[in-house]
mmCIF file of C-alpha atoms in Angstrom:
data_model
loop_
_atom_site.group_PDB
_atom_site.id
_atom_site.type_symbol
_atom_site.label_atom_id
_atom_site.label_comp_id
_atom_site.label_asym_id
_atom_site.label_seq_id
_atom_site.Cartn_x
_atom_site.Cartn_y
_atom_site.Cartn_z
ATOM 1 C CA MET J 1 -79.637 -45.579 -21.361
ATOM 2 C CA GLU J 2 -82.733 -42.713 -20.762
ATOM 3 C CA GLN J 3 -84.498 -43.788 -17.823
ATOM 4 C CA ARG J 4 -88.165 -43.469 -18.219
ATOM 5 C CA TRP J 5 -90.427 -42.775 -14.982
ATOM 6 C CA ASP J 6 -93.652 -42.556 -16.149
ATOM 7 C CA SER J 7 -94.582 -45.745 -15.634
ATOM 8 C CA ASN J 8 -93.036 -46.532 -12.249
ATOM 9 C CA PRO J 9 -93.771 -44.685 -8.863
ATOM 10 C CA ARG J 10 -91.126 -42.077 -7.738
ATOM 11 C CA PRO J 11 -89.209 -42.933 -4.616
ATOM 12 C CA GLY J 12 -91.292 -40.682 -1.993
ATOM 13 C CA ARG J 13 -93.999 -39.807 -3.819
ATOM 14 C CA GLU J 14 -97.750 -41.175 -3.033
ATOM 15 C CA LEU J 15 -99.416 -42.633 -6.007
ATOM 16 C CA PRO J 16 -103.013 -41.246 -6.653
ATOM 17 C CA LEU J 17 -105.597 -43.418 -5.348
ATOM 18 C CA PRO J 18 -107.768 -44.642 -8.215
ATOM 19 C CA ARG J 19 -111.762 -42.870 -7.839
ATOM 20 C CA PRO J 20 -114.467 -45.223 -7.283
ATOM 21 C CA LEU J 21 -116.518 -46.034 -10.416
ATOM 22 C CA LEU J 22 -119.628 -45.101 -10.248
ATOM 23 C CA ILE J 23 -121.762 -48.124 -11.784
ATOM 24 C CA ASP J 24 -125.099 -46.861 -9.802
ATOM 25 C CA HIS J 25 -124.963 -44.146 -12.601
ATOM 26 C CA ALA J 26 -123.766 -45.649 -15.752
ATOM 27 C CA PRO J 27 -126.061 -46.761 -18.709
ATOM 28 C CA SER J 28 -127.977 -49.939 -18.965
ATOM 29 C CA ALA J 29 -125.818 -52.046 -21.315
ATOM 30 C CA GLY J 30 -125.311 -55.560 -22.218
ATOM 31 C CA PRO J 31 -122.450 -57.560 -20.598
ATOM 32 C CA SER J 32 -120.857 -57.407 -24.249
ATOM 33 C CA SER J 33 -120.885 -54.191 -24.343
ATOM 34 C CA ASP J 34 -117.875 -51.677 -24.206
ATOM 35 C CA TRP J 35 -119.441 -49.729 -20.889
ATOM 36 C CA SER J 36 -119.614 -52.922 -19.060
ATOM 37 C CA ARG J 37 -115.937 -53.715 -19.542
ATOM 38 C CA LEU J 38 -114.571 -50.772 -18.231
ATOM 39 C CA THR J 39 -116.821 -50.728 -15.184
ATOM 40 C CA ARG J 40 -116.433 -54.445 -14.597
ATOM 41 C CA PRO J 41 -114.979 -54.671 -10.997
ATOM 42 C CA ARG J 42 -111.386 -56.620 -11.011
ATOM 43 C CA PRO J 43 -110.147 -58.856 -8.413
ATOM 44 C CA ARG J 44 -108.620 -57.187 -5.595
ATOM 45 C CA CYS J 45 -106.016 -59.602 -5.011
ATOM 46 C CA ARG J 46 -104.549 -59.239 -8.309
ATOM 47 C CA GLY J 47 -103.927 -55.383 -7.828
ATOM 48 C CA ARG J 48 -102.526 -56.190 -4.686
ATOM 49 C CA VAL J 49 -99.997 -58.743 -6.515
ATOM 50 C CA MET J 50 -99.001 -56.103 -9.385
ATOM 51 C CA TRP J 51 -98.423 -53.876 -6.637
ATOM 52 C CA SER J 52 -95.877 -55.740 -4.942
ATOM 53 C CA VAL J 53 -94.244 -56.806 -7.952
ATOM 54 C CA LYS J 54 -93.478 -52.785 -8.493
ATOM 55 C CA MET J 55 -92.443 -51.998 -5.191
ATOM 56 C CA ALA J 56 -90.035 -55.114 -4.796
ATOM 57 C CA ALA J 57 -88.653 -53.901 -8.393
ATOM 58 C CA LEU J 58 -88.331 -50.132 -6.773
ATOM 59 C CA ARG J 59 -86.976 -51.391 -3.999
ATOM 60 C CA ALA J 60 -84.264 -53.683 -5.823
ATOM 61 C CA ALA J 61 -83.176 -50.527 -8.173
ATOM 62 C CA MET J 62 -82.879 -48.234 -5.144
ATOM 63 C CA PRO J 63 -78.878 -48.807 -4.476
ATOM 64 C CA VAL J 64 -78.174 -48.258 -8.272
ATOM 65 C CA LEU J 65 -80.471 -45.070 -8.549
ATOM 66 C CA LEU J 66 -79.148 -43.434 -5.564
ATOM 67 C CA LEU J 67 -75.648 -44.170 -6.765
ATOM 68 C CA LEU J 68 -76.165 -42.257 -10.279
ATOM 69 C CA LEU J 69 -77.930 -39.506 -8.053
ATOM 70 C CA GLY J 70 -74.868 -39.092 -6.424
ATOM 71 C CA LEU J 71 -72.341 -39.306 -9.209
ATOM 72 C CA CYS J 72 -74.676 -36.556 -10.885
ATOM 73 C CA LEU J 73 -74.542 -34.000 -8.115
ATOM 74 C CA GLU J 74 -71.192 -34.491 -6.720
ATOM 75 C CA PRO J 75 -69.188 -30.770 -6.987
ATOM 76 C CA ALA J 76 -66.571 -30.491 -10.084
ATOM 77 C CA ALA J 77 -63.289 -30.836 -8.856
ATOM 78 C CA THR J 78 -61.328 -27.449 -7.961
ATOM 79 C CA ALA J 79 -58.098 -26.487 -9.146
ATOM 80 C CA ALA J 80 -54.903 -27.277 -6.937
ATOM 81 C CA PRO J 81 -54.054 -24.258 -4.548
ATOM 82 C CA LEU J 82 -51.881 -21.658 -5.751
ATOM 83 C CA VAL J 83 -48.367 -20.572 -3.950
ATOM 84 C CA ILE J 84 -46.709 -16.911 -5.289
ATOM 85 C CA TRP J 85 -43.682 -15.648 -4.257
ATOM 86 C CA HIS J 86 -42.864 -12.296 -4.986
ATOM 87 C CA GLY J 87 -39.563 -10.583 -6.521
ATOM 88 C CA MET J 88 -36.997 -7.760 -5.276
ATOM 89 C CA GLY J 89 -38.325 -4.856 -3.960
ATOM 90 C CA ASP J 90 -41.614 -6.128 -3.939
ATOM 91 C CA SER J 91 -44.146 -7.255 -1.388
ATOM 92 C CA CYS J 92 -46.808 -9.843 -1.557
ATOM 93 C CA CYS J 93 -49.771 -7.679 -1.811
ATOM 94 C CA ASN J 94 -48.806 -4.839 -4.113
ATOM 95 C CA PRO J 95 -52.119 -4.124 -5.713
ATOM 96 C CA MET J 96 -50.055 -2.913 -8.805
ATOM 97 C CA SER J 97 -48.249 -6.130 -9.018
ATOM 98 C CA MET J 98 -48.886 -9.246 -6.827
ATOM 99 C CA GLY J 99 -52.113 -8.452 -5.399
ATOM 100 C CA TYR J 100 -53.199 -7.651 -8.819
ATOM 101 C CA VAL J 101 -51.622 -11.051 -10.057
ATOM 102 C CA GLN J 102 -53.689 -12.804 -7.071
ATOM 103 C CA LYS J 103 -57.046 -11.438 -8.005
ATOM 104 C CA MET J 104 -56.276 -11.986 -11.799
ATOM 105 C CA VAL J 105 -55.770 -15.817 -11.255
ATOM 106 C CA GLU J 106 -59.168 -16.113 -8.716
ATOM 107 C CA LYS J 107 -60.981 -14.392 -11.103
ATOM 108 C CA LYS J 108 -60.048 -16.489 -13.845
ATOM 109 C CA ILE J 109 -60.186 -20.053 -11.961
ATOM 110 C CA PRO J 110 -63.301 -19.380 -9.237
ATOM 111 C CA GLY J 111 -62.932 -21.142 -5.786
ATOM 112 C CA ILE J 112 -59.091 -21.531 -6.213
ATOM 113 C CA TYR J 113 -57.276 -20.879 -3.050
ATOM 114 C CA VAL J 114 -54.335 -18.356 -3.261
ATOM 115 C CA LEU J 115 -51.286 -17.981 -0.890
ATOM 116 C CA SER J 116 -49.130 -14.753 -2.020
ATOM 117 C CA LEU J 117 -46.158 -15.267 0.393
ATOM 118 C CA LYS J 118 -45.431 -12.293 3.130
ATOM 119 C CA ILE J 119 -41.697 -12.571 4.606
ATOM 120 C CA GLY J 120 -42.189 -10.313 7.753
ATOM 121 C CA SER J 121 -44.963 -9.056 10.142
ATOM 122 C CA ASN J 122 -46.197 -6.402 7.476
ATOM 123 C CA LEU J 123 -45.698 -5.458 4.282
ATOM 124 C CA ILE J 124 -42.360 -3.407 4.396
ATOM 125 C CA GLN J 125 -40.996 -5.915 6.508
ATOM 126 C CA ASP J 126 -41.354 -7.996 3.274
ATOM 127 C CA MET J 127 -40.064 -5.694 0.981
ATOM 128 C CA GLU J 128 -36.921 -5.117 2.977
ATOM 129 C CA ASN J 129 -36.405 -9.023 3.548
ATOM 130 C CA SER J 130 -36.210 -9.601 -0.351
ATOM 131 C CA PHE J 131 -32.963 -7.651 0.078
ATOM 132 C CA PHE J 132 -31.329 -8.219 3.562
ATOM 133 C CA MET J 133 -32.984 -11.240 5.096
ATOM 134 C CA ASN J 134 -30.792 -14.584 4.523
ATOM 135 C CA VAL J 135 -32.538 -16.375 1.451
ATOM 136 C CA ASN J 136 -31.830 -19.618 3.562
ATOM 137 C CA ASP J 137 -34.045 -18.777 6.591
ATOM 138 C CA GLN J 138 -36.551 -17.049 4.311
ATOM 139 C CA VAL J 139 -36.730 -20.609 2.638
ATOM 140 C CA ARG J 140 -37.392 -22.151 6.300
ATOM 141 C CA GLU J 141 -39.768 -19.492 6.821
ATOM 142 C CA VAL J 142 -42.202 -20.736 3.657
ATOM 143 C CA CYS J 143 -41.397 -23.906 4.109
ATOM 144 C CA SER J 144 -43.505 -23.487 7.798
ATOM 145 C CA GLN J 145 -45.795 -21.450 6.298
ATOM 146 C CA LEU J 146 -46.649 -23.735 3.783
ATOM 147 C CA ALA J 147 -46.551 -27.235 6.102
ATOM 148 C CA ALA J 148 -48.806 -25.044 8.536
ATOM 149 C CA ASP J 149 -51.533 -24.519 5.884
ATOM 150 C CA PRO J 150 -54.220 -27.103 5.617
ATOM 151 C CA HIS J 151 -55.279 -25.994 2.247
ATOM 152 C CA LEU J 152 -52.174 -27.124 1.003
ATOM 153 C CA LYS J 153 -52.512 -30.849 2.016
ATOM 154 C CA GLY J 154 -52.962 -32.379 -1.182
ATOM 155 C CA GLY J 155 -50.467 -30.471 -2.914
ATOM 156 C CA TYR J 156 -50.043 -27.017 -4.655
ATOM 157 C CA ASN J 157 -48.637 -25.395 -7.769
ATOM 158 C CA ALA J 158 -46.029 -22.838 -7.373
ATOM 159 C CA MET J 159 -45.503 -19.601 -8.955
ATOM 160 C CA GLY J 160 -42.878 -17.131 -8.482
ATOM 161 C CA PHE J 161 -41.565 -13.771 -10.090
ATOM 162 C CA SER J 162 -38.008 -13.081 -10.379
ATOM 163 C CA GLN J 163 -35.926 -14.203 -7.993
ATOM 164 C CA GLY J 164 -38.865 -15.648 -6.029
ATOM 165 C CA GLY J 165 -38.716 -18.358 -8.877
ATOM 166 C CA GLN J 166 -35.425 -19.834 -7.678
ATOM 167 C CA PHE J 167 -36.396 -19.496 -4.135
ATOM 168 C CA LEU J 168 -39.683 -21.681 -4.518
ATOM 169 C CA ARG J 169 -37.643 -24.062 -6.728
ATOM 170 C CA ALA J 170 -35.630 -24.476 -3.452
ATOM 171 C CA VAL J 171 -38.687 -24.883 -1.608
ATOM 172 C CA ALA J 172 -39.342 -27.724 -3.861
ATOM 173 C CA GLN J 173 -35.529 -29.423 -3.504
ATOM 174 C CA ARG J 174 -35.493 -28.926 0.259
ATOM 175 C CA CYS J 175 -39.323 -29.325 1.536
ATOM 176 C CA PRO J 176 -41.302 -32.273 -0.241
ATOM 177 C CA SER J 177 -44.319 -32.197 1.973
ATOM 178 C CA PRO J 178 -46.873 -30.798 1.259
ATOM 179 C CA PRO J 179 -46.044 -31.547 -2.310
ATOM 180 C CA MET J 180 -45.003 -28.991 -5.476
ATOM 181 C CA LEU J 181 -46.805 -30.024 -8.155
ATOM 182 C CA ASN J 182 -45.963 -27.680 -11.035
ATOM 183 C CA LEU J 183 -43.707 -24.897 -10.522
ATOM 184 C CA ILE J 184 -43.850 -21.774 -12.832
ATOM 185 C CA SER J 185 -40.826 -19.640 -12.832
ATOM 186 C CA ILE J 186 -41.227 -15.918 -14.592
ATOM 187 C CA GLY J 187 -38.176 -14.062 -15.152
ATOM 188 C CA GLY J 188 -36.437 -16.602 -12.415
ATOM 189 C CA GLN J 189 -32.725 -16.643 -12.513
ATOM 190 C CA HIS J 190 -31.772 -20.271 -11.723
ATOM 191 C CA GLN J 191 -27.993 -19.726 -12.617
ATOM 192 C CA GLY J 192 -27.587 -16.273 -11.063
ATOM 193 C CA VAL J 193 -26.740 -12.948 -12.251
ATOM 194 C CA TYR J 194 -23.865 -11.075 -13.051
ATOM 195 C CA GLY J 195 -24.947 -7.623 -12.697
ATOM 196 C CA PHE J 196 -27.451 -5.029 -12.285
ATOM 197 C CA PRO J 197 -27.915 -3.185 -15.585
ATOM 198 C CA ARG J 198 -31.808 -1.369 -13.863
ATOM 199 C CA CYS J 199 -33.594 -1.839 -11.090
ATOM 200 C CA PRO J 200 -37.062 -1.855 -10.155
ATOM 201 C CA GLY J 201 -38.567 1.867 -9.606
ATOM 202 C CA GLU J 202 -37.745 3.250 -6.180
ATOM 203 C CA SER J 203 -35.757 0.734 -5.460
ATOM 204 C CA SER J 204 -32.989 1.977 -7.499
ATOM 205 C CA HIS J 205 -30.786 3.603 -5.088
ATOM 206 C CA ILE J 206 -30.777 0.499 -3.061
ATOM 207 C CA CYS J 207 -29.210 -1.384 -6.215
ATOM 208 C CA ASP J 208 -26.694 1.139 -6.860
ATOM 209 C CA TRP J 209 -25.672 0.227 -3.027
ATOM 210 C CA ILE J 210 -25.909 -3.233 -3.544
ATOM 211 C CA ARG J 211 -23.589 -2.814 -6.877
ATOM 212 C CA LYS J 212 -20.730 -1.384 -4.834
ATOM 213 C CA THR J 213 -21.137 -3.744 -2.307
ATOM 214 C CA LEU J 214 -20.918 -6.960 -4.918
ATOM 215 C CA ASP J 215 -17.838 -5.484 -6.420
ATOM 216 C CA LEU J 216 -16.245 -4.901 -2.971
ATOM 217 C CA GLY J 217 -16.538 -8.822 -1.989
ATOM 218 C CA ALA J 218 -19.344 -10.551 -2.823
ATOM 219 C CA TYR J 219 -18.552 -13.758 -1.547
ATOM 220 C CA THR J 220 -17.406 -12.788 1.835
ATOM 221 C CA GLN J 221 -19.247 -13.861 4.603
ATOM 222 C CA ALA J 222 -20.720 -11.080 5.701
ATOM 223 C CA VAL J 223 -22.111 -10.408 2.315
ATOM 224 C CA GLN J 224 -23.341 -13.438 2.344
ATOM 225 C CA GLU J 225 -25.297 -13.642 5.235
ATOM 226 C CA HIS J 226 -27.078 -10.446 4.836
ATOM 227 C CA LEU J 227 -27.732 -9.188 0.943
ATOM 228 C CA VAL J 228 -30.392 -11.246 -0.726
ATOM 229 C CA GLN J 229 -28.970 -10.751 -4.512
ATOM 230 C CA ALA J 230 -25.250 -11.951 -3.151
ATOM 231 C CA GLU J 231 -26.412 -15.682 -2.448
ATOM 232 C CA TYR J 232 -27.480 -16.023 -6.201
ATOM 233 C CA TRP J 233 -24.352 -13.665 -7.565
ATOM 234 C CA HIS J 234 -22.828 -15.989 -10.062
ATOM 235 C CA ASP J 235 -19.338 -14.629 -11.146
ATOM 236 C CA PRO J 236 -18.122 -16.571 -14.051
ATOM 237 C CA LEU J 237 -14.705 -15.008 -13.699
ATOM 238 C CA LYS J 238 -14.341 -16.566 -10.447
ATOM 239 C CA GLU J 239 -16.141 -19.751 -10.443
ATOM 240 C CA GLU J 240 -14.092 -21.297 -7.939
ATOM 241 C CA ASP J 241 -14.962 -18.372 -5.309
ATOM 242 C CA TYR J 242 -18.683 -19.094 -6.327
ATOM 243 C CA ARG J 243 -18.568 -22.675 -5.998
ATOM 244 C CA LYS J 244 -16.751 -22.416 -2.488
ATOM 245 C CA ASN J 245 -18.488 -19.347 -0.736
ATOM 246 C CA SER J 246 -22.206 -18.792 -1.956
ATOM 247 C CA ILE J 247 -24.273 -20.313 0.461
ATOM 248 C CA PHE J 248 -27.418 -20.437 -1.296
ATOM 249 C CA LEU J 249 -27.517 -21.059 -5.006
ATOM 250 C CA ALA J 250 -24.319 -22.834 -5.107
ATOM 251 C CA ASP J 251 -26.142 -25.273 -3.048
ATOM 252 C CA ILE J 252 -29.554 -26.004 -4.683
ATOM 253 C CA ASN J 253 -27.219 -26.224 -7.736
ATOM 254 C CA GLN J 254 -25.615 -29.212 -6.258
ATOM 255 C CA GLU J 255 -21.888 -27.105 -7.146
ATOM 256 C CA ARG J 256 -19.918 -28.861 -4.301
ATOM 257 C CA GLY J 257 -21.324 -32.238 -4.272
ATOM 258 C CA ILE J 258 -24.960 -34.464 -5.378
ATOM 259 C CA ASN J 259 -27.782 -34.317 -2.731
ATOM 260 C CA GLU J 260 -29.219 -36.865 -4.165
ATOM 261 C CA THR J 261 -32.986 -35.694 -1.882
ATOM 262 C CA TYR J 262 -32.290 -32.239 -4.091
ATOM 263 C CA LYS J 263 -32.769 -34.620 -6.924
ATOM 264 C CA LYS J 264 -35.464 -36.616 -6.295
ATOM 265 C CA ASN J 265 -37.763 -34.067 -5.247
ATOM 266 C CA LEU J 266 -37.080 -31.782 -8.402
ATOM 267 C CA MET J 267 -37.758 -34.691 -10.087
ATOM 268 C CA ALA J 268 -41.409 -35.336 -8.310
ATOM 269 C CA LEU J 269 -42.629 -31.927 -10.049
ATOM 270 C CA LYS J 270 -45.538 -32.629 -13.383
ATOM 271 C CA LYS J 271 -43.963 -29.889 -14.836
ATOM 272 C CA PHE J 272 -41.022 -27.094 -14.462
ATOM 273 C CA VAL J 273 -42.248 -23.920 -16.702
ATOM 274 C CA MET J 274 -39.359 -21.314 -16.989
ATOM 275 C CA VAL J 275 -40.554 -17.980 -18.728
ATOM 276 C CA LYS J 276 -37.650 -15.955 -20.194
ATOM 277 C CA PHE J 277 -38.543 -12.231 -21.254
ATOM 278 C CA LEU J 278 -36.755 -11.952 -24.807
ATOM 279 C CA ASN J 279 -35.949 -7.899 -24.225
ATOM 280 C CA ASP J 280 -34.794 -8.038 -20.236
ATOM 281 C CA THR J 281 -32.790 -5.644 -19.478
ATOM 282 C CA MET J 282 -32.753 -6.109 -15.734
ATOM 283 C CA VAL J 283 -31.235 -9.661 -15.710
ATOM 284 C CA ASP J 284 -27.861 -10.584 -16.914
ATOM 285 C CA PRO J 285 -27.637 -12.708 -18.342
ATOM 286 C CA PRO J 286 -31.382 -13.417 -19.649
ATOM 287 C CA ALA J 287 -29.883 -16.886 -20.064
ATOM 288 C CA SER J 288 -30.229 -17.599 -16.638
ATOM 289 C CA GLU J 289 -34.095 -17.501 -16.718
ATOM 290 C CA TRP J 290 -33.825 -20.476 -18.865
ATOM 291 C CA PHE J 291 -30.833 -21.901 -16.831
ATOM 292 C CA GLY J 292 -28.663 -20.718 -19.166
ATOM 293 C CA PHE J 293 -25.027 -18.782 -18.371
ATOM 294 C CA TYR J 294 -21.996 -17.395 -19.164
ATOM 295 C CA ARG J 295 -19.136 -19.701 -20.586
ATOM 296 C CA SER J 296 -17.121 -20.215 -18.153
ATOM 297 C CA GLY J 297 -13.782 -18.223 -17.751
ATOM 298 C CA GLN J 298 -15.537 -15.307 -19.533
ATOM 299 C CA ALA J 299 -18.829 -12.838 -19.162
ATOM 300 C CA LYS J 300 -19.892 -12.017 -23.108
ATOM 301 C CA GLU J 301 -20.811 -15.665 -24.678
ATOM 302 C CA THR J 302 -23.981 -17.578 -22.780
ATOM 303 C CA VAL J 303 -24.662 -21.360 -23.489
ATOM 304 C CA PRO J 304 -28.099 -23.220 -23.303
ATOM 305 C CA LEU J 305 -29.126 -24.978 -20.342
ATOM 306 C CA GLN J 306 -28.261 -28.497 -22.134
ATOM 307 C CA GLU J 307 -24.537 -27.078 -22.954
ATOM 308 C CA THR J 308 -23.821 -26.158 -19.233
ATOM 309 C CA SER J 309 -22.200 -29.549 -16.520
ATOM 310 C CA LEU J 310 -24.842 -29.179 -14.605
ATOM 311 C CA TYR J 311 -27.296 -30.546 -17.549
ATOM 312 C CA LYS J 312 -24.912 -33.080 -18.575
ATOM 313 C CA GLU J 313 -23.607 -34.535 -15.382
ATOM 314 C CA ASP J 314 -27.439 -34.589 -14.399
ATOM 315 C CA ARG J 315 -26.767 -33.298 -10.814
ATOM 316 C CA LEU J 316 -30.441 -31.978 -10.446
ATOM 317 C CA GLY J 317 -32.300 -34.725 -13.107
ATOM 318 C CA LEU J 318 -32.803 -31.756 -15.380
ATOM 319 C CA GLN J 319 -31.953 -33.849 -18.044
ATOM 320 C CA GLU J 320 -33.885 -36.746 -17.122
ATOM 321 C CA MET J 321 -37.021 -34.078 -16.821
ATOM 322 C CA ASP J 322 -36.476 -32.659 -19.867
ATOM 323 C CA LYS J 323 -36.126 -35.929 -21.856
ATOM 324 C CA ALA J 324 -39.503 -36.466 -20.032
ATOM 325 C CA GLY J 325 -41.405 -33.235 -21.290
ATOM 326 C CA LYS J 326 -41.419 -32.039 -17.765
ATOM 327 C CA LEU J 327 -39.153 -28.839 -18.417
ATOM 328 C CA VAL J 328 -41.303 -26.160 -20.626
ATOM 329 C CA PHE J 329 -39.363 -23.187 -22.133
ATOM 330 C CA LEU J 330 -41.433 -20.232 -23.006
ATOM 331 C CA GLY J 331 -40.234 -16.799 -24.238
ATOM 332 C CA VAL J 332 -42.382 -13.784 -24.097
ATOM 333 C CA LYS J 333 -41.409 -10.227 -25.834
ATOM 334 C CA GLY J 334 -40.568 -7.442 -23.425
ATOM 335 C CA ASP J 335 -38.741 -6.260 -20.859
ATOM 336 C CA HIS J 336 -38.651 -7.670 -17.238
ATOM 337 C CA LEU J 337 -41.696 -9.055 -16.219
ATOM 338 C CA HIS J 338 -43.774 -7.332 -18.609
ATOM 339 C CA PHE J 339 -46.323 -9.342 -19.789
ATOM 340 C CA SER J 340 -50.117 -8.492 -20.944
ATOM 341 C CA GLU J 341 -53.323 -10.282 -19.147
ATOM 342 C CA GLU J 342 -53.803 -11.852 -22.085
ATOM 343 C CA TRP J 343 -50.435 -13.816 -22.546
ATOM 344 C CA PHE J 344 -51.086 -14.908 -19.059
ATOM 345 C CA ASP J 345 -54.711 -16.004 -19.437
ATOM 346 C CA THR J 346 -53.456 -18.154 -22.646
ATOM 347 C CA THR J 347 -50.127 -19.337 -21.782
ATOM 348 C CA ILE J 348 -49.816 -19.791 -18.150
ATOM 349 C CA LEU J 349 -53.168 -20.401 -16.599
ATOM 350 C CA PRO J 350 -53.328 -23.794 -18.683
ATOM 351 C CA PHE J 351 -50.665 -24.615 -15.950
ATOM 352 C CA LEU J 352 -53.033 -23.931 -13.144
ATOM 353 C CA GLN J 353 -56.027 -25.595 -13.850
#
């Protein structure tokens, strides 16, 4: 209901004193004239009574008015903080990749807190660690960073690019505090990879070495401990070796047994968004970006998530999440991590606001 303040005194504002009536200068008039009615003195006690009544009514209404004023002046809720984890061969703050994404988000969502994860003391170490630092150690480091950041106490959204997608899923499963609200995986390989068809930019010579190393012994202890890509290497022709010796992916995908805590923590997500690049020439197979993979025993035919044993046995709670509408599968035309700002604005930003 609209409040009308014209006829009532405002809090903290002095009322103007009434001007004295100059009866001495009034023209003569009989007692019944209009002028005599206007200038006739009124009893002071009546005015005091009316003033007291008005002030009492105002004091009674004051708590309600202050409450309404507080509601009107209360600032709008800000968006949840965002944590970003970059992909292979990248760094937290590259102005052409993660740095650009961070600025784009901050521009579109004013006031948002964005943490782009850096693993190491500088950008060179951050890039090198994306190849050579044990993933489990990286996840522990990130969990420590998140727990120590006061901005994240109330929860945060997470967005992982390429391998950063499955690494952040490990954070969701292993480190529930502070709570991850939504997980957005952009080109993440959640069932792993079986090949490196092409590598990004100047990292191609490193990837040539990675291919040779993986061919020689992806599941040996030395390679598993020191080569990041070996830790999510998934050989469909050697499923038993993968389940037994993979120190990262086989663990977070519940290949050796059911960790109920992993399942419970992942299912606590509001949304798990998976973006697949429909013309991907880097990830083999691209189906892994939607949690699909090669059918066991061969490397030609792929099956979607819903036909995998992981889903049918519901080892991670993905089947239950899918039925609850928590899994979101998005496809975008383009090669690995190639997308437009317009697509990002219209498709990804709504999950962050």
